[in-house]
Structure formats: structure tokens, C-alpha cells
PDB file of C-alpha atoms and ligand atoms in Angstrom:
ATOM      1  CA  UNK A   1      -0.024  -0.014   0.003  1.00  0.00           C
ATOM      2  CA  UNK A   2       1.208   3.513  -0.801  1.00  0.00           C
ATOM      3  CA  UNK A   3       0.800   6.539   1.476  1.00  0.00           C
ATOM      4  CA  UNK A   4      -2.226   8.899   1.455  1.00  0.00           C
ATOM      5  CA  UNK A   5      -1.112  11.218  -1.370  1.00  0.00           C
ATOM      6  CA  UNK A   6      -3.465  13.989  -0.259  1.00  0.00           C
ATOM      7  CA  UNK A   7      -1.723  14.408   3.157  1.00  0.00           C
ATOM      8  CA  UNK A   8       0.858  16.937   2.144  1.00  0.00           C
ATOM      9  CA  UNK A   9       1.453  18.561   5.540  1.00  0.00           C
ATOM     10  CA  UNK A  10       4.843  17.673   7.066  1.00  0.00           C
ATOM     11  CA  UNK A  11       5.400  20.190   9.873  1.00  0.00           C
ATOM     12  CA  UNK A  12       4.357  19.208  13.342  1.00  0.00           C
ATOM     13  CA  UNK A  13       3.438  22.745  14.264  1.00  0.00           C
ATOM     14  CA  UNK A  14       2.471  25.406  11.657  1.00  0.00           C
ATOM     15  CA  UNK A  15       2.845  28.393  14.108  1.00  0.00           C
ATOM     16  CA  UNK A  16       6.364  27.203  15.071  1.00  0.00           C
ATOM     17  CA  UNK A  17       7.337  26.825  11.337  1.00  0.00           C
ATOM     18  CA  UNK A  18       5.882  30.380  10.669  1.00  0.00           C
ATOM     19  CA  UNK A  19       7.967  31.746  13.609  1.00  0.00           C
ATOM     20  CA  UNK A  20      11.071  29.949  12.363  1.00  0.00           C
ATOM     21  CA  UNK A  21      10.530  31.496   8.823  1.00  0.00           C
ATOM     22  CA  UNK A  22       9.965  34.969  10.310  1.00  0.00           C
ATOM     23  CA  UNK A  23       6.391  35.117   8.837  1.00  0.00           C
ATOM     24  CA  UNK A  24       4.930  36.703  11.966  1.00  0.00           C
ATOM     25  CA  UNK A  25       2.271  38.550   9.969  1.00  0.00           C
ATOM     26  CA  UNK A  26       0.663  35.195   9.152  1.00  0.00           C
ATOM     27  CA  UNK A  27       0.151  34.162  12.818  1.00  0.00           C
ATOM     28  CA  UNK A  28      -3.156  36.216  13.317  1.00  0.00           C
ATOM     29  CA  UNK A  29      -4.404  34.962   9.921  1.00  0.00           C
ATOM     30  CA  UNK A  30      -3.584  31.356  11.033  1.00  0.00           C
ATOM     31  CA  UNK A  31      -5.572  31.916  14.301  1.00  0.00           C
ATOM     32  CA  UNK A  32      -8.473  33.356  12.391  1.00  0.00           C
ATOM     33  CA  UNK A  33      -8.487  30.541   9.840  1.00  0.00           C
ATOM     34  CA  UNK A  34      -8.790  28.007  12.589  1.00  0.00           C
ATOM     35  CA  UNK A  35     -12.161  29.353  13.543  1.00  0.00           C
ATOM     36  CA  UNK A  36     -13.629  28.332  10.148  1.00  0.00           C
ATOM     37  CA  UNK A  37     -14.375  24.594   9.837  1.00  0.00           C
ATOM     38  CA  UNK A  38     -12.963  24.602   6.271  1.00  0.00           C
ATOM     39  CA  UNK A  39      -9.772  26.458   7.315  1.00  0.00           C
ATOM     40  CA  UNK A  40      -9.210  24.172  10.371  1.00  0.00           C
ATOM     41  CA  UNK A  41      -9.731  20.994   8.318  1.00  0.00           C
ATOM     42  CA  UNK A  42      -7.274  22.204   5.700  1.00  0.00           C
ATOM     43  CA  UNK A  43      -4.674  23.148   8.326  1.00  0.00           C
ATOM     44  CA  UNK A  44      -4.989  19.792  10.265  1.00  0.00           C
ATOM     45  CA  UNK A  45      -5.453  17.357   7.351  1.00  0.00           C
ATOM     46  CA  UNK A  46      -4.355  19.107   4.159  1.00  0.00           C
ATOM     47  CA  UNK A  47      -6.483  18.047   1.184  1.00  0.00           C
ATOM     48  CA  UNK A  48      -8.704  15.621   3.115  1.00  0.00           C
ATOM     49  CA  UNK A  49     -11.991  14.054   2.070  1.00  0.00           C
ATOM     50  CA  UNK A  50     -13.683  16.144   4.770  1.00  0.00           C
ATOM     51  CA  UNK A  51     -12.161  19.309   3.297  1.00  0.00           C
ATOM     52  CA  UNK A  52     -13.535  18.392  -0.186  1.00  0.00           C
ATOM     53  CA  UNK A  53     -16.922  17.358   1.152  1.00  0.00           C
ATOM     54  CA  UNK A  54     -17.262  20.624   3.045  1.00  0.00           C
ATOM     55  CA  UNK A  55     -16.681  22.517  -0.151  1.00  0.00           C
ATOM     56  CA  UNK A  56     -19.224  20.335  -2.052  1.00  0.00           C
ATOM     57  CA  UNK A  57     -21.928  20.621   0.662  1.00  0.00           C
ATOM     58  CA  UNK A  58     -21.414  24.413   0.644  1.00  0.00           C
ATOM     59  CA  UNK A  59     -22.866  24.899   4.165  1.00  0.00           C
ATOM     60  CA  UNK A  60     -20.839  27.345   6.178  1.00  0.00           C
ATOM     61  CA  UNK A  61     -19.930  26.338   9.783  1.00  0.00           C
ATOM     62  CA  UNK A  62     -17.307  27.353  12.272  1.00  0.00           C
ATOM     63  CA  UNK A  63     -16.553  28.437  15.834  1.00  0.00           C
ATOM     64  CA  UNK A  64     -18.235  31.515  17.150  1.00  0.00           C
ATOM     65  CA  UNK A  65     -20.035  33.908  14.676  1.00  0.00           C
ATOM     66  CA  UNK A  66     -16.744  34.908  13.104  1.00  0.00           C
ATOM     67  CA  UNK A  67     -15.853  31.313  12.203  1.00  0.00           C
ATOM     68  CA  UNK A  68     -19.082  30.778  10.354  1.00  0.00           C
ATOM     69  CA  UNK A  69     -18.847  34.115   8.569  1.00  0.00           C
ATOM     70  CA  UNK A  70     -15.298  33.421   7.511  1.00  0.00           C
ATOM     71  CA  UNK A  71     -16.276  29.915   6.338  1.00  0.00           C
ATOM     72  CA  UNK A  72     -18.977  31.462   4.153  1.00  0.00           C
ATOM     73  CA  UNK A  73     -16.370  33.796   2.601  1.00  0.00           C
ATOM     74  CA  UNK A  74     -14.044  30.894   1.941  1.00  0.00           C
ATOM     75  CA  UNK A  75     -16.825  28.863   0.369  1.00  0.00           C
ATOM     76  CA  UNK A  76     -17.512  31.793  -2.015  1.00  0.00           C
ATOM     77  CA  UNK A  77     -13.863  32.055  -3.222  1.00  0.00           C
ATOM     78  CA  UNK A  78     -13.131  31.185  -6.833  1.00  0.00           C
ATOM     79  CA  UNK A  79     -11.144  28.105  -5.809  1.00  0.00           C
ATOM     80  CA  UNK A  80     -14.058  26.677  -3.859  1.00  0.00           C
ATOM     81  CA  UNK A  81     -16.630  27.483  -6.529  1.00  0.00           C
ATOM     82  CA  UNK A  82     -14.447  25.852  -9.043  1.00  0.00           C
ATOM     83  CA  UNK A  83     -14.019  22.727  -6.891  1.00  0.00           C
ATOM     84  CA  UNK A  84     -17.793  22.427  -6.704  1.00  0.00           C
ATOM     85  CA  UNK A  85     -17.892  22.381 -10.524  1.00  0.00           C
ATOM     86  CA  UNK A  86     -15.903  19.153 -10.625  1.00  0.00           C
ATOM     87  CA  UNK A  87     -18.398  17.611  -8.184  1.00  0.00           C
ATOM     88  CA  UNK A  88     -21.302  18.449 -10.502  1.00  0.00           C
ATOM     89  CA  UNK A  89     -19.268  17.342 -13.549  1.00  0.00           C
ATOM     90  CA  UNK A  90     -18.786  13.818 -12.139  1.00  0.00           C
ATOM     91  CA  UNK A  91     -22.513  13.471 -11.495  1.00  0.00           C
ATOM     92  CA  UNK A  92     -23.568  14.861 -14.843  1.00  0.00           C
ATOM     93  CA  UNK A  93     -21.218  12.495 -16.725  1.00  0.00           C
ATOM     94  CA  UNK A  94     -22.448   9.436 -14.830  1.00  0.00           C
ATOM     95  CA  UNK A  95     -26.018  10.350 -15.863  1.00  0.00           C
ATOM     96  CA  UNK A  96     -24.889  10.966 -19.451  1.00  0.00           C
ATOM     97  CA  UNK A  97     -23.365   7.482 -19.562  1.00  0.00           C
ATOM     98  CA  UNK A  98     -26.470   5.906 -18.040  1.00  0.00           C
ATOM     99  CA  UNK A  99     -28.626   7.463 -20.688  1.00  0.00           C
ATOM    100  CA  UNK A 100     -26.325   6.180 -23.493  1.00  0.00           C
ATOM    101  CA  UNK A 101     -26.376   2.770 -21.798  1.00  0.00           C
ATOM    102  CA  UNK A 102     -30.259   2.839 -21.754  1.00  0.00           C
ATOM    103  CA  UNK A 103     -30.283   3.814 -25.498  1.00  0.00           C
ATOM    104  CA  UNK A 104     -27.909   0.903 -26.323  1.00  0.00           C
ATOM    105  CA  UNK A 105     -30.072  -1.545 -24.394  1.00  0.00           C
ATOM    106  CA  UNK A 106     -33.197  -0.395 -26.259  1.00  0.00           C
ATOM    107  CA  UNK A 107     -31.485  -0.993 -29.574  1.00  0.00           C
ATOM    108  CA  UNK A 108     -29.615  -4.235 -28.903  1.00  0.00           C
ATOM    109  CA  UNK A 109     -31.233  -7.429 -27.485  1.00  0.00           C
ATOM    110  CA  UNK A 110     -27.823  -8.590 -26.159  1.00  0.00           C
ATOM    111  CA  UNK A 111     -27.109  -5.346 -24.365  1.00  0.00           C
ATOM    112  CA  UNK A 112     -30.419  -5.445 -22.585  1.00  0.00           C
ATOM    113  CA  UNK A 113     -29.062  -7.917 -19.981  1.00  0.00           C
ATOM    114  CA  UNK A 114     -25.665  -6.205 -19.507  1.00  0.00           C
ATOM    115  CA  UNK A 115     -24.777  -4.702 -16.140  1.00  0.00           C
ATOM    116  CA  UNK A 116     -23.984  -0.974 -15.644  1.00  0.00           C
ATOM    117  CA  UNK A 117     -20.884  -0.587 -13.466  1.00  0.00           C
ATOM    118  CA  UNK A 118     -19.645   2.779 -12.152  1.00  0.00           C
ATOM    119  CA  UNK A 119     -16.521   3.380  -9.979  1.00  0.00           C
ATOM    120  CA  UNK A 120     -15.494   6.368  -7.939  1.00  0.00           C
ATOM    121  CA  UNK A 121     -11.728   6.385  -7.036  1.00  0.00           C
ATOM    122  CA  UNK A 122     -10.738   7.750  -4.657  1.00  0.00           C
ATOM    123  CA  UNK A 123     -14.264   7.944  -3.324  1.00  0.00           C
ATOM    124  CA  UNK A 124     -13.643  10.080  -0.309  1.00  0.00           C
ATOM    125  CA  UNK A 125     -17.195  10.581   1.044  1.00  0.00           C
ATOM    126  CA  UNK A 126     -18.852   9.406  -2.079  1.00  0.00           C
ATOM    127  CA  UNK A 127     -21.535  12.150  -2.237  1.00  0.00           C
ATOM    128  CA  UNK A 128     -21.144  12.611  -6.035  1.00  0.00           C
ATOM    129  CA  UNK A 129     -21.579   8.839  -6.572  1.00  0.00           C
ATOM    130  CA  UNK A 130     -24.667   8.530  -4.321  1.00  0.00           C
ATOM    131  CA  UNK A 131     -26.353  11.594  -5.831  1.00  0.00           C
ATOM    132  CA  UNK A 132     -25.690  10.371  -9.329  1.00  0.00           C
ATOM    133  CA  UNK A 133     -26.995   6.918  -8.414  1.00  0.00           C
ATOM    134  CA  UNK A 134     -30.212   8.471  -7.038  1.00  0.00           C
ATOM    135  CA  UNK A 135     -30.600  10.450 -10.295  1.00  0.00           C
ATOM    136  CA  UNK A 136     -30.244   7.238 -12.288  1.00  0.00           C
ATOM    137  CA  UNK A 137     -32.751   5.444 -10.018  1.00  0.00           C
ATOM    138  CA  UNK A 138     -35.255   8.332 -10.564  1.00  0.00           C
ATOM    139  CA  UNK A 139     -34.707   8.790 -14.241  1.00  0.00           C
ATOM    140  CA  UNK A 140     -33.740   5.305 -15.537  1.00  0.00           C
ATOM    141  CA  UNK A 141     -35.050   2.690 -13.055  1.00  0.00           C
ATOM    142  CA  UNK A 142     -34.396  -0.170 -15.548  1.00  0.00           C
ATOM    143  CA  UNK A 143     -30.764   0.866 -15.705  1.00  0.00           C
ATOM    144  CA  UNK A 144     -30.581   1.307 -11.964  1.00  0.00           C
ATOM    145  CA  UNK A 145     -31.869  -2.247 -11.484  1.00  0.00           C
ATOM    146  CA  UNK A 146     -28.732  -3.533 -13.374  1.00  0.00           C
ATOM    147  CA  UNK A 147     -26.287  -1.031 -11.784  1.00  0.00           C
ATOM    148  CA  UNK A 148     -23.467  -1.374  -9.198  1.00  0.00           C
ATOM    149  CA  UNK A 149     -21.828   1.789  -7.873  1.00  0.00           C
ATOM    150  CA  UNK A 150     -18.342   0.995  -6.474  1.00  0.00           C
ATOM    151  CA  UNK A 151     -16.283   3.349  -4.239  1.00  0.00           C
ATOM    152  CA  UNK A 152     -12.609   2.719  -3.469  1.00  0.00           C
ATOM    153  CA  UNK A 153     -10.438   4.685  -1.064  1.00  0.00           C
ATOM    154  CA  UNK A 154      -7.146   3.985   0.642  1.00  0.00           C
ATOM    155  CA  UNK A 155      -8.402   5.444   3.972  1.00  0.00           C
ATOM    156  CA  UNK A 156     -10.938   3.146   5.732  1.00  0.00           C
ATOM    157  CA  UNK A 157     -12.693   6.110   7.376  1.00  0.00           C
ATOM    158  CA  UNK A 158     -14.363   7.612   4.234  1.00  0.00           C
ATOM    159  CA  UNK A 159     -15.180   4.048   3.041  1.00  0.00           C
ATOM    160  CA  UNK A 160     -17.262   3.693   6.210  1.00  0.00           C
ATOM    161  CA  UNK A 161     -18.733   7.207   5.842  1.00  0.00           C
ATOM    162  CA  UNK A 162     -19.720   6.389   2.233  1.00  0.00           C
ATOM    163  CA  UNK A 163     -21.509   3.227   3.394  1.00  0.00           C
ATOM    164  CA  UNK A 164     -23.454   5.318   5.901  1.00  0.00           C
ATOM    165  CA  UNK A 165     -24.309   7.853   3.247  1.00  0.00           C
ATOM    166  CA  UNK A 166     -25.504   5.291   0.772  1.00  0.00           C
ATOM    167  CA  UNK A 167     -27.533   3.331   3.338  1.00  0.00           C
ATOM    168  CA  UNK A 168     -28.479  -0.324   3.123  1.00  0.00           C
ATOM    169  CA  UNK A 169     -28.708  -0.814  -0.624  1.00  0.00           C
ATOM    170  CA  UNK A 170     -27.048  -3.679  -2.522  1.00  0.00           C
ATOM    171  CA  UNK A 171     -26.469  -1.455  -5.569  1.00  0.00           C
ATOM    172  CA  UNK A 172     -23.383  -0.059  -3.705  1.00  0.00           C
ATOM    173  CA  UNK A 173     -20.104  -1.590  -2.879  1.00  0.00           C
ATOM    174  CA  UNK A 174     -17.489   0.383  -0.954  1.00  0.00           C
ATOM    175  CA  UNK A 175     -14.048  -0.981  -0.221  1.00  0.00           C
ATOM    176  CA  UNK A 176     -10.502  -0.028   0.812  1.00  0.00           C
ATOM    177  CA  UNK A 177      -7.906   0.000  -2.032  1.00  0.00           C
ATOM    178  CA  UNK A 178      -4.970   1.803  -3.530  1.00  0.00           C
ATOM    179  CA  UNK A 179      -5.579   3.759  -6.740  1.00  0.00           C
ATOM    180  CA  UNK A 180      -2.042   2.969  -7.896  1.00  0.00           C
ATOM    181  CA  UNK A 181      -2.617  -0.761  -7.652  1.00  0.00           C
ATOM    182  CA  UNK A 182      -4.729  -2.096 -10.566  1.00  0.00           C
ATOM    183  CA  UNK A 183      -5.913  -4.998  -8.493  1.00  0.00           C
ATOM    184  CA  UNK A 184      -7.947  -2.615  -6.257  1.00  0.00           C
ATOM    185  CA  UNK A 185     -10.202  -1.833  -9.237  1.00  0.00           C
ATOM    186  CA  UNK A 186     -13.300  -3.814 -10.201  1.00  0.00           C
ATOM    187  CA  UNK A 187     -13.177  -4.764 -13.918  1.00  0.00           C
ATOM    188  CA  UNK A 188     -15.463  -4.209 -16.939  1.00  0.00           C
ATOM    189  CA  UNK A 189     -16.459  -0.742 -15.752  1.00  0.00           C
ATOM    190  CA  UNK A 190     -18.764   1.530 -17.766  1.00  0.00           C
ATOM    191  CA  UNK A 191     -17.681   4.680 -15.961  1.00  0.00           C
ATOM    192  CA  UNK A 192     -14.848   5.729 -13.647  1.00  0.00           C
ATOM    193  CA  UNK A 193     -14.940   9.096 -11.942  1.00  0.00           C
ATOM    194  CA  UNK A 194     -11.934  10.463 -10.137  1.00  0.00           C
ATOM    195  CA  UNK A 195     -11.613  13.886  -8.511  1.00  0.00           C
ATOM    196  CA  UNK A 196      -9.177  15.095  -5.886  1.00  0.00           C
ATOM    197  CA  UNK A 197      -6.363  12.624  -6.473  1.00  0.00           C
ATOM    198  CA  UNK A 198      -4.485  13.641  -9.699  1.00  0.00           C
ATOM    199  CA  UNK A 199      -3.659  17.004  -8.068  1.00  0.00           C
ATOM    200  CA  UNK A 200      -1.467  15.154  -5.510  1.00  0.00           C
ATOM    201  CA  UNK A 201       0.356  12.862  -7.975  1.00  0.00           C
ATOM    202  CA  UNK A 202       3.549  13.449  -9.815  1.00  0.00           C
ATOM    203  CA  UNK A 203       3.404  13.081 -13.662  1.00  0.00           C
ATOM    204  CA  UNK A 204       4.680   9.443 -13.426  1.00  0.00           C
ATOM    205  CA  UNK A 205       2.209   8.375 -10.837  1.00  0.00           C
ATOM    206  CA  UNK A 206      -0.643  10.209 -12.669  1.00  0.00           C
ATOM    207  CA  UNK A 207       0.014   8.217 -15.815  1.00  0.00           C
ATOM    208  CA  UNK A 208       0.220   4.921 -13.757  1.00  0.00           C
ATOM    209  CA  UNK A 209      -3.134   5.829 -12.268  1.00  0.00           C
ATOM    210  CA  UNK A 210      -4.668   6.763 -15.628  1.00  0.00           C
ATOM    211  CA  UNK A 211      -3.407   3.450 -17.079  1.00  0.00           C
ATOM    212  CA  UNK A 212      -5.120   1.491 -14.367  1.00  0.00           C
ATOM    213  CA  UNK A 213      -8.389   3.393 -15.125  1.00  0.00           C
ATOM    214  CA  UNK A 214      -7.963   2.708 -18.889  1.00  0.00           C
ATOM    215  CA  UNK A 215      -7.381  -1.027 -18.334  1.00  0.00           C
ATOM    216  CA  UNK A 216     -10.337  -1.447 -16.038  1.00  0.00           C
ATOM    217  CA  UNK A 217     -12.906   0.199 -18.300  1.00  0.00           C
ATOM    218  CA  UNK A 218     -14.800  -1.931 -20.818  1.00  0.00           C
ATOM    219  CA  UNK A 219     -14.165  -0.773 -24.438  1.00  0.00           C
ATOM    220  CA  UNK A 220     -16.286   2.317 -25.066  1.00  0.00           C
ATOM    221  CA  UNK A 221     -16.236   3.057 -21.269  1.00  0.00           C
ATOM    222  CA  UNK A 222     -15.882   6.587 -19.918  1.00  0.00           C
ATOM    223  CA  UNK A 223     -13.230   8.123 -17.640  1.00  0.00           C
ATOM    224  CA  UNK A 224     -14.297  11.376 -15.926  1.00  0.00           C
ATOM    225  CA  UNK A 225     -11.798  13.546 -14.183  1.00  0.00           C
ATOM    226  CA  UNK A 226     -10.659  17.114 -13.702  1.00  0.00           C
ATOM    227  CA  UNK A 227      -7.586  19.258 -13.059  1.00  0.00           C
ATOM    228  CA  UNK A 228      -7.093  22.698 -11.487  1.00  0.00           C
ATOM    229  CA  UNK A 229      -5.349  25.964 -12.115  1.00  0.00           C
ATOM    230  CA  UNK A 230      -4.215  28.011  -9.097  1.00  0.00           C
ATOM    231  CA  UNK A 231      -6.142  30.875  -7.577  1.00  0.00           C
ATOM    232  CA  UNK A 232      -3.439  33.158  -6.311  1.00  0.00           C
ATOM    233  CA  UNK A 233      -4.930  33.997  -2.851  1.00  0.00           C
ATOM    234  CA  UNK A 234      -6.193  30.522  -2.061  1.00  0.00           C
ATOM    235  CA  UNK A 235      -3.000  28.918  -3.184  1.00  0.00           C
ATOM    236  CA  UNK A 236      -0.859  31.204  -0.987  1.00  0.00           C
ATOM    237  CA  UNK A 237      -3.056  30.560   2.115  1.00  0.00           C
ATOM    238  CA  UNK A 238      -3.182  26.806   1.502  1.00  0.00           C
ATOM    239  CA  UNK A 239       0.583  26.530   1.024  1.00  0.00           C
ATOM    240  CA  UNK A 240       1.558  28.775   3.952  1.00  0.00           C
ATOM    241  CA  UNK A 241      -1.027  27.801   6.492  1.00  0.00           C
ATOM    242  CA  UNK A 242      -2.017  24.298   5.577  1.00  0.00           C
ATOM    243  CA  UNK A 243       1.053  22.987   3.648  1.00  0.00           C
ATOM    244  CA  UNK A 244      -1.452  21.933   1.038  1.00  0.00           C
ATOM    245  CA  UNK A 245       0.675  21.386  -2.011  1.00  0.00           C
ATOM    246  CA  UNK A 246      -0.961  20.441  -5.287  1.00  0.00           C
ATOM    247  CA  UNK A 247       0.121  19.883  -8.878  1.00  0.00           C
ATOM    248  CA  UNK A 248      -1.647  22.316 -11.149  1.00  0.00           C
ATOM    249  CA  UNK A 249      -2.099  21.192 -14.749  1.00  0.00           C
ATOM    250  CA  UNK A 250      -3.608  22.734 -17.845  1.00  0.00           C
ATOM    251  CA  UNK A 251      -5.931  20.888 -20.130  1.00  0.00           C
ATOM    252  CA  UNK A 252      -3.221  20.149 -22.795  1.00  0.00           C
ATOM    253  CA  UNK A 253      -1.067  18.541 -20.106  1.00  0.00           C
ATOM    254  CA  UNK A 254      -3.906  16.290 -18.972  1.00  0.00           C
ATOM    255  CA  UNK A 255      -4.620  15.326 -22.569  1.00  0.00           C
ATOM    256  CA  UNK A 256      -0.972  14.395 -23.059  1.00  0.00           C
ATOM    257  CA  UNK A 257      -0.932  12.195 -19.916  1.00  0.00           C
ATOM    258  CA  UNK A 258      -4.190  10.539 -20.865  1.00  0.00           C
ATOM    259  CA  UNK A 259      -2.813   9.773 -24.301  1.00  0.00           C
ATOM    260  CA  UNK A 260       0.252   8.182 -22.723  1.00  0.00           C
ATOM    261  CA  UNK A 261      -2.116   5.963 -20.711  1.00  0.00           C
ATOM    262  CA  UNK A 262      -3.915   4.670 -23.759  1.00  0.00           C
ATOM    263  CA  UNK A 263      -6.911   7.095 -23.982  1.00  0.00           C
ATOM    264  CA  UNK A 264      -7.184   8.552 -27.493  1.00  0.00           C
ATOM    265  CA  UNK A 265     -10.637  10.130 -27.388  1.00  0.00           C
ATOM    266  CA  UNK A 266     -10.302  12.973 -24.838  1.00  0.00           C
ATOM    267  CA  UNK A 267     -12.506  16.014 -24.519  1.00  0.00           C
ATOM    268  CA  UNK A 268     -11.786  18.937 -22.068  1.00  0.00           C
ATOM    269  CA  UNK A 269     -13.595  22.137 -21.296  1.00  0.00           C
ATOM    270  CA  UNK A 270     -13.028  25.018 -18.933  1.00  0.00           C
ATOM    271  CA  UNK A 271     -15.489  25.595 -16.097  1.00  0.00           C
ATOM    272  CA  UNK A 272     -17.332  28.912 -15.747  1.00  0.00           C
ATOM    273  CA  UNK A 273     -14.939  30.070 -12.974  1.00  0.00           C
ATOM    274  CA  UNK A 274     -11.995  29.532 -15.214  1.00  0.00           C
ATOM    275  CA  UNK A 275      -9.886  27.463 -12.792  1.00  0.00           C
ATOM    276  CA  UNK A 276     -11.104  23.913 -13.455  1.00  0.00           C
ATOM    277  CA  UNK A 277     -10.565  21.702 -16.544  1.00  0.00           C
ATOM    278  CA  UNK A 278     -13.425  19.235 -16.758  1.00  0.00           C
ATOM    279  CA  UNK A 279     -12.297  16.084 -18.596  1.00  0.00           C
ATOM    280  CA  UNK A 280     -14.038  13.150 -20.274  1.00  0.00           C
ATOM    281  CA  UNK A 281     -11.941  10.391 -21.884  1.00  0.00           C
ATOM    282  CA  UNK A 282     -13.203   7.281 -23.613  1.00  0.00           C
ATOM    283  CA  UNK A 283     -11.597   3.859 -24.002  1.00  0.00           C
ATOM    284  CA  UNK A 284     -11.406   2.902 -27.692  1.00  0.00           C
ATOM    285  CA  UNK A 285     -14.521   0.883 -28.797  1.00  0.00           C
ATOM    286  CA  UNK A 286     -12.384  -0.999 -31.337  1.00  0.00           C
ATOM    287  CA  UNK A 287     -10.491  -2.521 -28.517  1.00  0.00           C
ATOM    288  CA  UNK A 288     -13.335  -4.930 -28.096  1.00  0.00           C
ATOM    289  CA  UNK A 289     -12.885  -6.344 -31.569  1.00  0.00           C
ATOM    290  CA  UNK A 290      -9.120  -6.685 -30.928  1.00  0.00           C
ATOM    291  CA  UNK A 291      -9.760  -8.412 -27.512  1.00  0.00           C
ATOM    292  CA  UNK A 292     -12.320 -10.807 -29.181  1.00  0.00           C
ATOM    293  CA  UNK A 293      -9.785 -11.543 -32.038  1.00  0.00           C
ATOM    294  CA  UNK A 294      -6.979 -12.246 -29.555  1.00  0.00           C
ATOM    295  CA  UNK A 295      -9.079 -14.603 -27.450  1.00  0.00           C
ATOM    296  CA  UNK A 296     -10.233 -16.498 -30.545  1.00  0.00           C
ATOM    297  CA  UNK A 297      -6.645 -17.230 -31.606  1.00  0.00           C
TER     298      UNK A 297
HETATM  299  C1  LIG B 301      -9.479  15.286  -1.641  1.00  0.00           C
HETATM  300  S1  LIG B 301     -10.082  13.641  -1.319  1.00  0.00           S
HETATM  301  C2  LIG B 301     -10.991  13.423  -2.819  1.00  0.00           C
HETATM  302  C3  LIG B 301     -12.119  12.427  -2.596  1.00  0.00           C
HETATM  303  C4  LIG B 301     -13.343  12.594  -3.596  1.00  0.00           C
HETATM  304  N1  LIG B 301     -13.057  12.031  -4.881  1.00  0.00           N
HETATM  305  C5  LIG B 301     -13.752  14.003  -3.703  1.00  0.00           C
HETATM  306  O1  LIG B 301     -13.616  14.670  -4.780  1.00  0.00           O
HETATM  307  O2  LIG B 301     -14.168  14.537  -2.670  1.00  0.00           O
HETATM  308  C6  LIG B 301      -8.701  12.653  -1.567  1.00  0.00           C
HETATM  309  C7  LIG B 301      -8.960  11.162  -1.163  1.00  0.00           C
HETATM  310  O3  LIG B 301      -7.926  10.403  -1.754  1.00  0.00           O
HETATM  311  C8  LIG B 301      -7.671   9.295  -0.923  1.00  0.00           C
HETATM  312  N2  LIG B 301      -6.359   8.710  -1.329  1.00  0.00           N
HETATM  313  C9  LIG B 301      -5.115   9.289  -1.149  1.00  0.00           C
HETATM  314  N3  LIG B 301      -4.159   8.548  -1.727  1.00  0.00           N
HETATM  315  C10 LIG B 301      -4.805   7.465  -2.232  1.00  0.00           C
HETATM  316  C11 LIG B 301      -4.412   6.298  -2.963  1.00  0.00           C
HETATM  317  N4  LIG B 301      -3.139   6.032  -3.310  1.00  0.00           N
HETATM  318  N5  LIG B 301      -5.412   5.384  -3.358  1.00  0.00           N
HETATM  319  C12 LIG B 301      -6.693   5.579  -3.042  1.00  0.00           C
HETATM  320  N6  LIG B 301      -7.103   6.633  -2.351  1.00  0.00           N
HETATM  321  C13 LIG B 301      -6.249   7.560  -1.915  1.00  0.00           C
HETATM  322  C14 LIG B 301      -7.790   9.905   0.476  1.00  0.00           C
HETATM  323  O4  LIG B 301      -7.964   8.959   1.482  1.00  0.00           O
HETATM  324  C15 LIG B 301      -8.963  10.874   0.278  1.00  0.00           C
HETATM  325  O5  LIG B 301     -10.147  10.249   0.655  1.00  0.00           O
END
């Protein structure tokens, strides 16, 4: 098992580090940030699943009136608004894939019995997956009946929280696993969504992760992900006060790494905030014919 890549903080004490570096002006800001639930979570646990989920839920909370007010300001910052866009992107693309699956089933008597399999990796608290599954259940009950929604995360705590969120329902399967180890993935997936991991991986590890995703999709399956550009203020605060270090990548860089991992059909678009690249990649459909030919010989 590898380490938790999102835990980038290394200093035992941030105030002691700031004192050592002579950045005394940041001490009052540090104290203030700790009153906001988002600020405190970032400081204590870097880019944690709780930090991401707090941004996605978009419900300000904190200590005393000031903490809640500051939390509301942080949640309105461009970086937070942009993070929420990736959360909506993942849900939207699962629903798009489910509709395409329903259309295929209607046209093809063989496809009508096929399962629909979706993975979120790393799942964190799998709110996007559960909301998307509920939308599939509402809109396409016949697809939902044949669906399994998988969530995999290296940390057992969000795996448990995801089970609680999903409730007792055998359409979900949450388990602990390493995104860099292909054996952690279920196979023959229709959709894989991944947000909040690539930002913590070096280029080499990112390609390794993308390759695992590519190999675990069925031919024609969809990989949904995102990458981020820095917001100057948020990046400064996160680096100085939370030691939250991320890899920022432009759309063309993501396309390059996806190509290296075997994805040739890749589309990217910029979110309305201008910081998030929203990505959809597809595993080549012709791969199926090649696989069938190889197994026949
Ligand atoms: C910022 S959260 C993102 C979770 C979720 N996808 C989201 O957007 O909220 C990062 C998650 O990555 C998980 N993680 C870190 N390294 C991992 C690895 N090598 N394999 C699987 N999960 C990992 C952490 O446990 C954490 O839950």
C-alpha cells in the first residue's frame, strides 16, 4: 500500500514553522483561519476528504459567529466554486453514460441484460456517486436495476462514511484500496470518476493511475476527471497555513498524460470560474474487436 497522497502537511506545528521562517504577519491569519471549519480541516489534514466534502456541501460552519462568517467567505472564493464544478461534472457524466447505456439496451437485445458498473476512485465521502446513483434510479429505473456503484479509497474512514451515506442498498459496494494498484479496481467498468487525487500525484504516478483506469474500463467506457489551475490568494493561504501542495495542470497537459495511458478520445472544457478543466476520456471501442480476436486465436 502507498501513502495517502493528499496528506501533504509535514510540519508538526504550523505556528512554530511560521515563527522559524519569520512570517509573523501570518500568525493572526492562522488563528483566524482555525475558527472556520474549512480552514481548520485544511490546516489539520491538508487536502482531506472532509475538506473536499465541506466545499461540495457548501454549508458554512465554524466556531463563534466569526468562524461561520469566514467559512462562508472561503466557500464563495473562486477556488471553492471551481471545486464544486468538478463535483457536478462527475454526477452529470455518470447520468450521461447511463442514458447512453439505456439507449444501447433499447437497440440491442444482447445489451439489454448487460450490467451498468460505475466506480469512484478515490471515493472520499462518495456524495457525487450517491447523488448520481439516485438520479439514475429516478430517471432510468431499468438501468438502476442493473447497476453497481463502487467506491474505493485507501483510507478506511471515508469508506465507512460512504457506506453510511448510501444506506443499506445492494447497488453499492465500498471497499478499501490503492488507486495505484490495478488489483484494487473492479473490472469491466462503464464509468470511472476520479476527482481530488490527480492533483497530488507526480506526472509518473498520474500516468500509472490513468493506465489503471484505462485497463479497467470496458471498451467504449468513460473516464471522468478534472484538473485545476491556481487561484493566487487561495494557493498562498493553502501553502503557507495548511502546507497543502498540489500539482496544477492545464488541459493540454492532462490530454498528453491521458494519451500516454492509452486514451485517444479525450475532451476537455473550462468551467465557468476559469480554474477547473473538466475532462471526459473514452476507451477505444475497437479494443473490443481486438480483444475478441486475440481470445479467438
Ligand atoms: C481530496 S479527497 C477526494 C475524494 C473525492 N473523490 C472528492 O472529490 O471529494 C482525496 C482522497 O484520496 C484518498 N487517497 C489518497 N491517496 C490514495 C491512494 N493512493 N489510493 C486511493 N485513495 C487515496 C484519500 O484517502 C482521500 O479520501
